[in-house]
Coordinates of C-alpha atoms in Angstrom, one line a residue:
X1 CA 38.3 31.9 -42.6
X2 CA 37.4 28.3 -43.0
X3 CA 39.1 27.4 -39.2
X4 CA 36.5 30.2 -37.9
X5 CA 33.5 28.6 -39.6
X6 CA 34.5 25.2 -38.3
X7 CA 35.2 26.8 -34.6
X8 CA 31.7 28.8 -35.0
X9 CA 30.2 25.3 -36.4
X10 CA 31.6 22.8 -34.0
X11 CA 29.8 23.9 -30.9
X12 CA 26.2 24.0 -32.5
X13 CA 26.7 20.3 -34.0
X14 CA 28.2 19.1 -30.4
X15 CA 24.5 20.9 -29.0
X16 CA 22.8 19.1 -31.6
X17 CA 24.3 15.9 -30.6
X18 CA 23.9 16.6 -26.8
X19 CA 20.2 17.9 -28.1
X20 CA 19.1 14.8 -29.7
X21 CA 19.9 12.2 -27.1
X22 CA 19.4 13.6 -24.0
X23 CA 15.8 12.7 -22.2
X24 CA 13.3 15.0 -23.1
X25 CA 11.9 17.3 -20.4
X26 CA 9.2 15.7 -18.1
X27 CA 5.9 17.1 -18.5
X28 CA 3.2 16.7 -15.7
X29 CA 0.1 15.5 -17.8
X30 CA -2.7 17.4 -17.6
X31 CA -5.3 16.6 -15.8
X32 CA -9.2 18.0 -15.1
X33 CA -9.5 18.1 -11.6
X34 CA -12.6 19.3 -10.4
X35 CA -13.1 21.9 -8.0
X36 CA -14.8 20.4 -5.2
X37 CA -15.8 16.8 -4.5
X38 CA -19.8 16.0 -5.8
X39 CA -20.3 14.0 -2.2
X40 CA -18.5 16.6 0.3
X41 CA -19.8 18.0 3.0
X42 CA -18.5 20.4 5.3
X43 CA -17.6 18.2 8.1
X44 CA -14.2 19.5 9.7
X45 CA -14.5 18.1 13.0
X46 CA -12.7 14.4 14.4
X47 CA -14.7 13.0 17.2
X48 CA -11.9 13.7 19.8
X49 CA -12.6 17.1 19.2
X50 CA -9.6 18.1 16.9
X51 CA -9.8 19.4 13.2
X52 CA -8.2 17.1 10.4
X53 CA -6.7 19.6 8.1
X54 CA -6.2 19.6 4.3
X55 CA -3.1 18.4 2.7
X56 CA -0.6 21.1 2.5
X57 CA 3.0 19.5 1.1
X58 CA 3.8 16.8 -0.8
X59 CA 3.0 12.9 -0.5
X60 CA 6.6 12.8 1.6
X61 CA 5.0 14.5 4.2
X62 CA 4.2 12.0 7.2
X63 CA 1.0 10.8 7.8
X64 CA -0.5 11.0 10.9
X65 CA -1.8 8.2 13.3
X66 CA -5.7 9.1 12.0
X67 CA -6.9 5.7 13.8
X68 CA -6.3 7.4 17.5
X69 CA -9.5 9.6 16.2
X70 CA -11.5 6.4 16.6
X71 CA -10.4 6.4 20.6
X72 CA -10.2 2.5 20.4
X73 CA -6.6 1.4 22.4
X74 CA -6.9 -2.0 20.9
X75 CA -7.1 -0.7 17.9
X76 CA -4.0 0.9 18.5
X77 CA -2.4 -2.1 19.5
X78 CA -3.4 -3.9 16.8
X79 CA -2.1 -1.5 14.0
X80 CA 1.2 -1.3 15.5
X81 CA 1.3 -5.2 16.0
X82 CA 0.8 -5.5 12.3
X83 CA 3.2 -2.8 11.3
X84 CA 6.1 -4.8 13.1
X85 CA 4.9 -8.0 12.1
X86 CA 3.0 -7.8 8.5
X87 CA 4.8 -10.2 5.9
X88 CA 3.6 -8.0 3.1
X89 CA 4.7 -4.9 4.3
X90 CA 8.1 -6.7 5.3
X91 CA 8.0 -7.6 1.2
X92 CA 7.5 -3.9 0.4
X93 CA 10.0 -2.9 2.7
X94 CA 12.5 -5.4 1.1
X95 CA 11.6 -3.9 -2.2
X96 CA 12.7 -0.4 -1.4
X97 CA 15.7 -1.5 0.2
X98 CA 16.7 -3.2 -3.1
X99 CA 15.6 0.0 -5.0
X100 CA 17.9 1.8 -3.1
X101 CA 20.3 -0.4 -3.7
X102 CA 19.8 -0.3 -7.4
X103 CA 20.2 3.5 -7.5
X104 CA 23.4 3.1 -5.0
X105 CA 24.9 1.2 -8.3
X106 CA 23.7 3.9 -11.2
X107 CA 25.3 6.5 -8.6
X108 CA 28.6 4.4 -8.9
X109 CA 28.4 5.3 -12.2
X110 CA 29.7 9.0 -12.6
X111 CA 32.6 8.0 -10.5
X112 CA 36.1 6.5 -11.5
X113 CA 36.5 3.0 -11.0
X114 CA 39.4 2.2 -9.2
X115 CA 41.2 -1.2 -8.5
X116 CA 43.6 -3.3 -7.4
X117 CA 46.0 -6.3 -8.8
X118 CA 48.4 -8.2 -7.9
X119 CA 49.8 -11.6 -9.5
X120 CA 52.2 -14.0 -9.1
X121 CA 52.9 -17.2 -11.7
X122 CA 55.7 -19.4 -13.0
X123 CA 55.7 -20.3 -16.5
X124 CA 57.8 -22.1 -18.5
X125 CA 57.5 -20.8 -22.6
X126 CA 58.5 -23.3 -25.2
X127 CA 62.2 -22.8 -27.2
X128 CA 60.4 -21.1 -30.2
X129 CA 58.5 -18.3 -27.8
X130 CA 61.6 -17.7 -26.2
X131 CA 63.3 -17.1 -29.5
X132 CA 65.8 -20.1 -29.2
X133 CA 66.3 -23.3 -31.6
X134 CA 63.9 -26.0 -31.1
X135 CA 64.7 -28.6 -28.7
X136 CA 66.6 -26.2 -26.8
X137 CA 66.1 -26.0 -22.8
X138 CA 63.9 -23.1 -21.5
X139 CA 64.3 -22.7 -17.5
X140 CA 61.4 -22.3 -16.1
X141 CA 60.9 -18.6 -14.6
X142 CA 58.8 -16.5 -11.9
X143 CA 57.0 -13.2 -12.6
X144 CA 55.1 -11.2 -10.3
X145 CA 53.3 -7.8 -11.2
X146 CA 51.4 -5.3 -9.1
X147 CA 49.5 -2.4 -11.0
X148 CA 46.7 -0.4 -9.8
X149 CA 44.0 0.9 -13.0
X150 CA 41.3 3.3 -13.0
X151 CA 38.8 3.8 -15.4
X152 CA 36.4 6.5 -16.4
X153 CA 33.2 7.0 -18.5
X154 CA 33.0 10.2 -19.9
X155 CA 29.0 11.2 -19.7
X156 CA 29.1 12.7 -23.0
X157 CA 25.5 12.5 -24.0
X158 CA 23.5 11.7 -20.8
X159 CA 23.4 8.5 -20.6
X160 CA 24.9 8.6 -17.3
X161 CA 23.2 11.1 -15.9
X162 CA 19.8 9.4 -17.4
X163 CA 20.0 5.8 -16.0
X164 CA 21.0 7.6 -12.1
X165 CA 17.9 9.8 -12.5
X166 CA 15.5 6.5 -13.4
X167 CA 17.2 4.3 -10.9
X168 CA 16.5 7.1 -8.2
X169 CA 13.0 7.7 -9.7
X170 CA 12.4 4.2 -9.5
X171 CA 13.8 4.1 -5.5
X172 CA 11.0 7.1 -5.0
X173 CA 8.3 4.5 -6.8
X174 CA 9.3 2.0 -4.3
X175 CA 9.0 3.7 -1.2
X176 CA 5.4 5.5 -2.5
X177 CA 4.4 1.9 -3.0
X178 CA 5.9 1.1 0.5
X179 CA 3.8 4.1 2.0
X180 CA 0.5 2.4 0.2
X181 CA 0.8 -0.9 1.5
X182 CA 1.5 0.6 5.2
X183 CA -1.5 2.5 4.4
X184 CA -3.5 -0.1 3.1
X185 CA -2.2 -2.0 5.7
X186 CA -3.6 0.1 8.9
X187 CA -7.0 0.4 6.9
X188 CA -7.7 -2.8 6.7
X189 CA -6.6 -3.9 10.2
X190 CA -9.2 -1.5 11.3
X191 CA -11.7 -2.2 9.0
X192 CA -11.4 -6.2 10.0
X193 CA -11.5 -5.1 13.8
X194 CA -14.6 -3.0 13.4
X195 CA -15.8 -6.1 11.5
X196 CA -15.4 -8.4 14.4
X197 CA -16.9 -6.2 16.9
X198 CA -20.1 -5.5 14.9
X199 CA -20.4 -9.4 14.6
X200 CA -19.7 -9.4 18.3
X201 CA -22.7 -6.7 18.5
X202 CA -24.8 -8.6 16.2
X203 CA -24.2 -11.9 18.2
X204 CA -25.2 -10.0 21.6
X205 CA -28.4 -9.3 19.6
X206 CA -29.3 -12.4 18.5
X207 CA -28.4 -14.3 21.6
X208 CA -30.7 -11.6 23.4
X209 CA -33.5 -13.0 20.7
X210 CA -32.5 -16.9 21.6
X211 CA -32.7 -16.1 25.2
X212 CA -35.9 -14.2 25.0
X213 CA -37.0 -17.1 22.4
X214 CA -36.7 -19.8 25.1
X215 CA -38.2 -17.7 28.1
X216 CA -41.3 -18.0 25.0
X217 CA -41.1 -21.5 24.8
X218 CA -40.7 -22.0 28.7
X219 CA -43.9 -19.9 29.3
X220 CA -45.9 -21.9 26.1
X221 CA -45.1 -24.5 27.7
X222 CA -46.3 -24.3 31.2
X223 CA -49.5 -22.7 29.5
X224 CA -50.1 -25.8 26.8
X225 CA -49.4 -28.0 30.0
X226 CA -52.4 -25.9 31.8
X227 CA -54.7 -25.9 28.7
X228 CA -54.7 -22.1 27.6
X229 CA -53.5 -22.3 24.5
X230 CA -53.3 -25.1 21.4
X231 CA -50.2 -26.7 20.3
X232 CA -49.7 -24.2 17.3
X233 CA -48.8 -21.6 19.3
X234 CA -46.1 -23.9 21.4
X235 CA -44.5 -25.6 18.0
X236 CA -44.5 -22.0 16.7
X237 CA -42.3 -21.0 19.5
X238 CA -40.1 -23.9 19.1
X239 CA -39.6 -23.3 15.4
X240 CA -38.7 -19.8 16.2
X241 CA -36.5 -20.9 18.9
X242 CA -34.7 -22.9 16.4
X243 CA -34.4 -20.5 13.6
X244 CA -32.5 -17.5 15.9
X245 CA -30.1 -20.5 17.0
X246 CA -29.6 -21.4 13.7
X247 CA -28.9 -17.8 12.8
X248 CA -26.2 -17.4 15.8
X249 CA -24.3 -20.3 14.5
X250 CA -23.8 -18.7 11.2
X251 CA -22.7 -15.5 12.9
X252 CA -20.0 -17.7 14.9
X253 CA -18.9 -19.0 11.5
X254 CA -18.5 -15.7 10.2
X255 CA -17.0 -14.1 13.1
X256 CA -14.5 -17.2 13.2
X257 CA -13.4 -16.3 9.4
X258 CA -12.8 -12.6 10.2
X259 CA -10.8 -13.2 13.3
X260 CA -8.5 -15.6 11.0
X261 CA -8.6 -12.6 8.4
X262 CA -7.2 -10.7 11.0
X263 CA -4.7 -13.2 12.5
X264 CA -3.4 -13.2 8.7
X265 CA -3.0 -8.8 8.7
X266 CA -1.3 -9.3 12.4
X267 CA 1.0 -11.6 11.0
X268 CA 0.4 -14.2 13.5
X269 CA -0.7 -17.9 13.2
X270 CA -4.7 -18.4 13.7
X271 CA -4.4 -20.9 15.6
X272 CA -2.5 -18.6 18.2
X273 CA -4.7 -15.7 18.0
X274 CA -8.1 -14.9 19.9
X275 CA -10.2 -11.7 19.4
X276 CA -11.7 -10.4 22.8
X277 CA -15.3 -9.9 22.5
X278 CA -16.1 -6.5 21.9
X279 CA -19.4 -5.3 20.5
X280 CA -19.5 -2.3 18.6
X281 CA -21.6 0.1 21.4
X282 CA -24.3 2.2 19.8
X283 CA -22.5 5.3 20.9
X284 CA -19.0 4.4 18.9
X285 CA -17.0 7.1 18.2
X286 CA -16.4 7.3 14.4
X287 CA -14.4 10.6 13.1
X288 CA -15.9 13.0 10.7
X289 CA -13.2 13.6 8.2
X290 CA -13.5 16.0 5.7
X291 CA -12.1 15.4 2.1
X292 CA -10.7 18.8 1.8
X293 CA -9.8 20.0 -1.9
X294 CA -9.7 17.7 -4.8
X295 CA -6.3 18.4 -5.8
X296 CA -4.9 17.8 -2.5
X297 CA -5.2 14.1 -3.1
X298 CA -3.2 14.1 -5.8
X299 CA -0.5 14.9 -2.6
X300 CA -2.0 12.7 -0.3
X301 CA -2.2 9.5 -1.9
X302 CA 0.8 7.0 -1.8
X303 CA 0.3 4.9 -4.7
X304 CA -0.9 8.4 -7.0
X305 CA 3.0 9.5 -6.1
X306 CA 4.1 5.8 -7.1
X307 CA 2.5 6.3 -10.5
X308 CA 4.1 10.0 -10.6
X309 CA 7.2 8.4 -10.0
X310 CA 7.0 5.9 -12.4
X311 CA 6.5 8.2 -15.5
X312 CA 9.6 10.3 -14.7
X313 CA 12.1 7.2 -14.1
X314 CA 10.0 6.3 -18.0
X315 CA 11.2 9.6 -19.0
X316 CA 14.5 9.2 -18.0
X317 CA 14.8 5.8 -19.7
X318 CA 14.2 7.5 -23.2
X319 CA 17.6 9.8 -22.4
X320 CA 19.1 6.1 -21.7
X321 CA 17.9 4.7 -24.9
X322 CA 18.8 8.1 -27.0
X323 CA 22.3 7.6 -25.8
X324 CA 23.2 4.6 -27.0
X325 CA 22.8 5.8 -30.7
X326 CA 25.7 8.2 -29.6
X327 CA 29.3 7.6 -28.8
X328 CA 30.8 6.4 -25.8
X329 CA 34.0 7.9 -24.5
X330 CA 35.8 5.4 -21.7
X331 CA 39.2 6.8 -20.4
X332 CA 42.0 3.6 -19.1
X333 CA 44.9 3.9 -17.0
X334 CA 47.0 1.4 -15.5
X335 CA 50.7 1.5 -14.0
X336 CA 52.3 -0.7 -11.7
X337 CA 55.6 -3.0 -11.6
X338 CA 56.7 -6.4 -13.0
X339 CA 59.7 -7.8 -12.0
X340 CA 61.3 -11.4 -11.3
X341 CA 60.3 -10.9 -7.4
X342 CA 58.3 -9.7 -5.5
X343 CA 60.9 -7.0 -4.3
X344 CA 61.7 -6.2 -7.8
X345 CA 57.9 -5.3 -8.5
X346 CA 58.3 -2.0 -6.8
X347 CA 61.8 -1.0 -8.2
X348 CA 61.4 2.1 -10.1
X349 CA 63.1 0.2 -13.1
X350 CA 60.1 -1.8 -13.1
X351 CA 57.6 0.3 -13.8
X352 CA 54.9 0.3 -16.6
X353 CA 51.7 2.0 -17.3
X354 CA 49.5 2.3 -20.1
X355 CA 46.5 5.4 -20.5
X356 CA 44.2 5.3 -23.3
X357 CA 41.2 6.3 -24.3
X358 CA 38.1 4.6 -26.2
X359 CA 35.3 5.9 -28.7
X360 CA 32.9 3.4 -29.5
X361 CA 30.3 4.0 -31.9
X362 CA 27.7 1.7 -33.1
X363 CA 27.1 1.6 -36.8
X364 CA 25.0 -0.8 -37.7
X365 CA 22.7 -2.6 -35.3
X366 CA 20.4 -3.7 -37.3
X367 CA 18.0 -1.3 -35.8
X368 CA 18.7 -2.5 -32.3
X369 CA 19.0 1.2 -30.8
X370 CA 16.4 2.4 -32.5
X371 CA 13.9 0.2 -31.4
X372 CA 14.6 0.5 -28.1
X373 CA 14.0 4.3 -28.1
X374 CA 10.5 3.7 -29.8
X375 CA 10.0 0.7 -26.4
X376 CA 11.0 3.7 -24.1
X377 CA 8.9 6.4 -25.8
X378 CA 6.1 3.7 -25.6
X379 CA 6.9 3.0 -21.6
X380 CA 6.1 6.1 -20.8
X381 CA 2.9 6.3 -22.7
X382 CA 2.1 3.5 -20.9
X383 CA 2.9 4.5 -17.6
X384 CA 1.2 8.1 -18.3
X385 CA -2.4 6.1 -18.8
X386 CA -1.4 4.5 -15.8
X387 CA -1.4 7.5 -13.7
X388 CA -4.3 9.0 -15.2
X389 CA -6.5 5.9 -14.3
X390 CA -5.0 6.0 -10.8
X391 CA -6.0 9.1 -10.4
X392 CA -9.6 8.8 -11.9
X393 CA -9.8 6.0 -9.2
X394 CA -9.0 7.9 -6.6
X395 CA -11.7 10.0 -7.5
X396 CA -13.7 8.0 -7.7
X397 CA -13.4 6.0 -4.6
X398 CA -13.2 9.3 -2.5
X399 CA -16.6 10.0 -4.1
X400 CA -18.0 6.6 -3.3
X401 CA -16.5 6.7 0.7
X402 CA -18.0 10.3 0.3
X403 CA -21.2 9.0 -0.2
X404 CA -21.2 6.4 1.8
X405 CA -20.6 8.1 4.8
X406 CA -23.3 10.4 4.3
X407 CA -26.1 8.1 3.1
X408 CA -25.4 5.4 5.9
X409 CA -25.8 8.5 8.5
X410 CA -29.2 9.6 7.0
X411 CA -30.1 5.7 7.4
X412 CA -29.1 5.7 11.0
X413 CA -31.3 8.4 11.8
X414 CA -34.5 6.5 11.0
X415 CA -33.3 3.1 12.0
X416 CA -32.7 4.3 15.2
X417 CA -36.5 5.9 14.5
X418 CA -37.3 2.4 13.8
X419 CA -35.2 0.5 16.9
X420 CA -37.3 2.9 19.3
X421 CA -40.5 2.4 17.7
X422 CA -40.0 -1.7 17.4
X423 CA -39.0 -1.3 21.0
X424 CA -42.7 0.2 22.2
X425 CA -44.6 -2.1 19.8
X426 CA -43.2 -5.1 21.4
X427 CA -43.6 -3.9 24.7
X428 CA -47.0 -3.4 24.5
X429 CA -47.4 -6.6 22.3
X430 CA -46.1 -8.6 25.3
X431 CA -48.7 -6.9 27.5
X432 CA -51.1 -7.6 24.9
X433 CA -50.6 -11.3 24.7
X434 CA -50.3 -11.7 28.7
X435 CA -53.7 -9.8 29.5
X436 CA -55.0 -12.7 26.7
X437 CA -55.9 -9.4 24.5
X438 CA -54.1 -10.8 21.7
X439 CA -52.5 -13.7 19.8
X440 CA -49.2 -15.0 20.2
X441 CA -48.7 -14.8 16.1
X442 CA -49.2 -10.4 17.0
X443 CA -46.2 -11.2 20.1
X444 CA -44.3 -13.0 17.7
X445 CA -44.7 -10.6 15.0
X446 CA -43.6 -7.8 17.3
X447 CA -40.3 -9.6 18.4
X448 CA -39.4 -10.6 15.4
X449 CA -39.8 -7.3 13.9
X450 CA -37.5 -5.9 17.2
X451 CA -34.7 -8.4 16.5
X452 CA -34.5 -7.7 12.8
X453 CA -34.6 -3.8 12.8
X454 CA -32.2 -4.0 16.5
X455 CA -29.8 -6.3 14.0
X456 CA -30.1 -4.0 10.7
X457 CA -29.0 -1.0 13.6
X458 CA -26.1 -3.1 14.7
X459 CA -25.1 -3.9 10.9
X460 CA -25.3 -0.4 10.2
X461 CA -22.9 0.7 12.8
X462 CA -20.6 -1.8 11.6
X463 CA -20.9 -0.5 7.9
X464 CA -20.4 3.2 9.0
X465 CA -17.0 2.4 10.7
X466 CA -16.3 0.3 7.4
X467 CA -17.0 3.1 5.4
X468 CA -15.0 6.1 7.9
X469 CA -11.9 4.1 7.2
X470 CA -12.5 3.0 3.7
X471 CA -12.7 6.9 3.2
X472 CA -9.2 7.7 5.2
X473 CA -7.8 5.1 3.4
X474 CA -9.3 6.7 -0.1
X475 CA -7.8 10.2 1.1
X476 CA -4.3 8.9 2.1
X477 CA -4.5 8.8 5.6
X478 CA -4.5 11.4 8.0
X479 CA -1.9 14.5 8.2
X480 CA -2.9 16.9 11.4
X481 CA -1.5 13.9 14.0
X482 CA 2.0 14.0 15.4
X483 CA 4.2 12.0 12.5
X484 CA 4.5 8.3 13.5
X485 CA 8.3 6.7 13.4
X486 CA 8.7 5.3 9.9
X487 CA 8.5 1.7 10.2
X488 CA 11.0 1.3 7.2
X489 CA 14.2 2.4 9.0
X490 CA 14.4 0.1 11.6
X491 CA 13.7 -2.8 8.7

């Protein structure tokens, strides 16, 4: 009776056991999502004509080359420059490798280890170890052994199994965080060479002004030479003439920086790099991306699945942690030869091997174990608040690009109102001041009212394609394109 308690007994205490220090099951934390985003609208078209469509798998899923919508081939050239040459993504890339590598070692793990040795020595004992009388002459003598050993951990309470499933979570981190700085990466290439080009545009503007500035002091001139009009009006044209230079510098300066800024993403010296000038057009061609459904970002987003990542190889860690409280069961064998030569090693009179097995079991620690289960359990608190301010991030910056995109096109509409009506005011200001009608101050007024509202237009385009990327980027790039080679093999 009592051998069929123990037998009924013994497997519910070895379940308890395996119980108690195994990881605990992951659970997704919950989060609100909110049906639809506050700032969407339903915009479904690219400007190529083709749709960008929703999320629909995981963040694995390769993304698409989204910056062909913007129909820009130096754009094109310029993302894939960087993505050869970038030192940060080279970093990132490094990183995974070594991830990968790191997981490679935990997988080595549940396997027997196996090796190899051979030795050869000559040694000559004293009288006493070779059980003669003291003083006594010991020859000295040659010994060579071969043996080949194996050994084994048994994975009797996870712990194993736990540290392969946090090194491979922490591999999946990697490679999320890769995906983010490749993202990041073409995002801000673009977003610097749509900077350059609306400095280029806004340079074109304000060299237009300088140019139309000194055709104003050319004709004050002649006309303060004849006698028609006072020295204000000729010193007020100079001042002005002066002031728009003044203001193209500072563009120069600015453009200058942001070509450097670009050098840096190309991962090329400045010194060996020159943007071509290219103003932004009026008519550029900026993609209309819509932001789909809220919990489709939670796919899309690289550095969401790096966070995601992160709290399961946490997880996991706990099952490492519970473990060591447990035994440890390491199985030994080794056999081989020993024999005066090297020839005698592998006689089968010269054999010898040895199996054995080891249970080791902590008992006092001095609450070492403990403590580090209470670290683990508080890791993956940690990296669980992590995730969830991601995520409210992401949200958030969605909503900002969201907005962003639609407020700056409701501005465009009446600064172009405002470029065509500046346009006709100065036009008729000029004929104005040439029929003697009016004052130069009313000309002057009416160009420089044209120049600012023509540069606020220019600036605006420039923010718009800012703001169309800075959106992509918020989404996690683009999925409806053919799926671009992945960089990170050929690394």
């Amino acid at each position: 009776m009592n051998s069929m308690i123990a037998r009924g007994i013994a497997p519910l205490l070895a379940a308890l056991l395996l119980s108690a220090c195994a990881a605990p099951a992951f659970k997704q934390p919950v989060l609100d999502t909110p049906v639809a985003f506050k700032e969407a609208e339903p915009v479904l078209t690219a400007a190529d004509g083709s749709r960008w469509a929703p999320a629909r798998q995981a963040e694995q899923q390769p993304r698409g080359e989204w910056w062909l919508a913007f129909q820009d081939p130096r754009l094109t050239e310029l993302v894939d420059e960087a993505t050869r040459n970038n030192a940060s993504l080279a970093v990132a890339a490094a990183r995974v490798k070594q991830a990968r590598a790191i997981a490679g070692i935990a997988q080595a793990d549940r396997m027997p280890q196996v090796g190899l040795g051979v030795q050869a020595q000559r040694a000559r004992p004293s009288a006493l170890d070779a059980g003669l009388p003291q003083g006594s002459p010991v020859a000295p003598q040659n010994s060579y052994s071969a043996s080949l050993s194996a050994s084994y951990e048994v994975d009797l309470f996870g712990r194993v199994s736990a540290s392969v499933e946090a090194a491979r979570q922490d591999a999946g981190a990697s490679e999320a965080s890769y995906r983010s700085v490749l993202l990041s990466l073409q995002a801000d290439v673009a977003q610097q060479w749509f900077r350059l080009r609306a400095l280029d545009a806004e340079l074109a503007t304000v060299d237009s002004a300088v140019r139309l500035r000194e055709e104003s002091v050319r004709v004050n001139q002649r006309r303060f030479d004849l006698g028609d009009i006072g020295e204000f009006d000729l010193t007020r044209a100079k001042t002005e003439l002066s002031a728009t230079r003044a203001e193209a510098i500072g563009l120069q300066r600015q453009r200058a920086t942001a070509e450097h800024a670009l050098a840096v993403l190309l991962g090329r010296p400045a010194a060996r790099f020159t943007a071509s000038n290219s103003p932004l057009p009026e008519s550029v061609a900026l993609p209309a991306i819509p932001a789909g459904l809220p919990s489709s970002l939670l796919e899309r987003r690289p550095d969401i699945a790096a966070a995601q990542r992160a709290m399961e190889a946490a997880n996991a860690r706990i099952g490492v942690a519970r473990a060591a409280m447990f035994p440890a069961l390491n199985i030994n064998a080794v056999g081989g030869g020993v024999g005066g030569s090297m020839a005698d090693v592998f006689n089968w009179s010269s054999r010898s091997w040895v199996l054995g097995a080891l249970l080791s079991l902590p008992i006092i620690d001095g609450g070492r174990n403990k403590a580090n289960v209470t670290r683990s359990e508080a890791a993956l608190e940690e990296s669980v608040a992590a995730y969830r301010e991601r995520v409210l991030a992401a949200f958030a910056e969605v909503e900002d690009n969201l907005a962003g995109v639609r407020i700056l096109a409701e501005q465009g509409v009446e600064v172009d109102d405002a470029v065509r009506s500046a346009r006709r005011s100065a036009e008729l200001a000029r004929k104005l001041y040439d029929a003697g009608r009016s004052s130069y101050l009313d000309l002057l007024d009416a160009q420089r009212n044209l120049a600012s509202v023509e540069r606020s237009a220019v600036q605006l385009r420039g923010n718009q394609a800012l703001t169309t990327v800075a959106l992509i980027r918020a989404l996690g790039g683009g999925w409806d394109a053919p799926a671009a080679s992945e960089p990170l093999a050929a690394r």
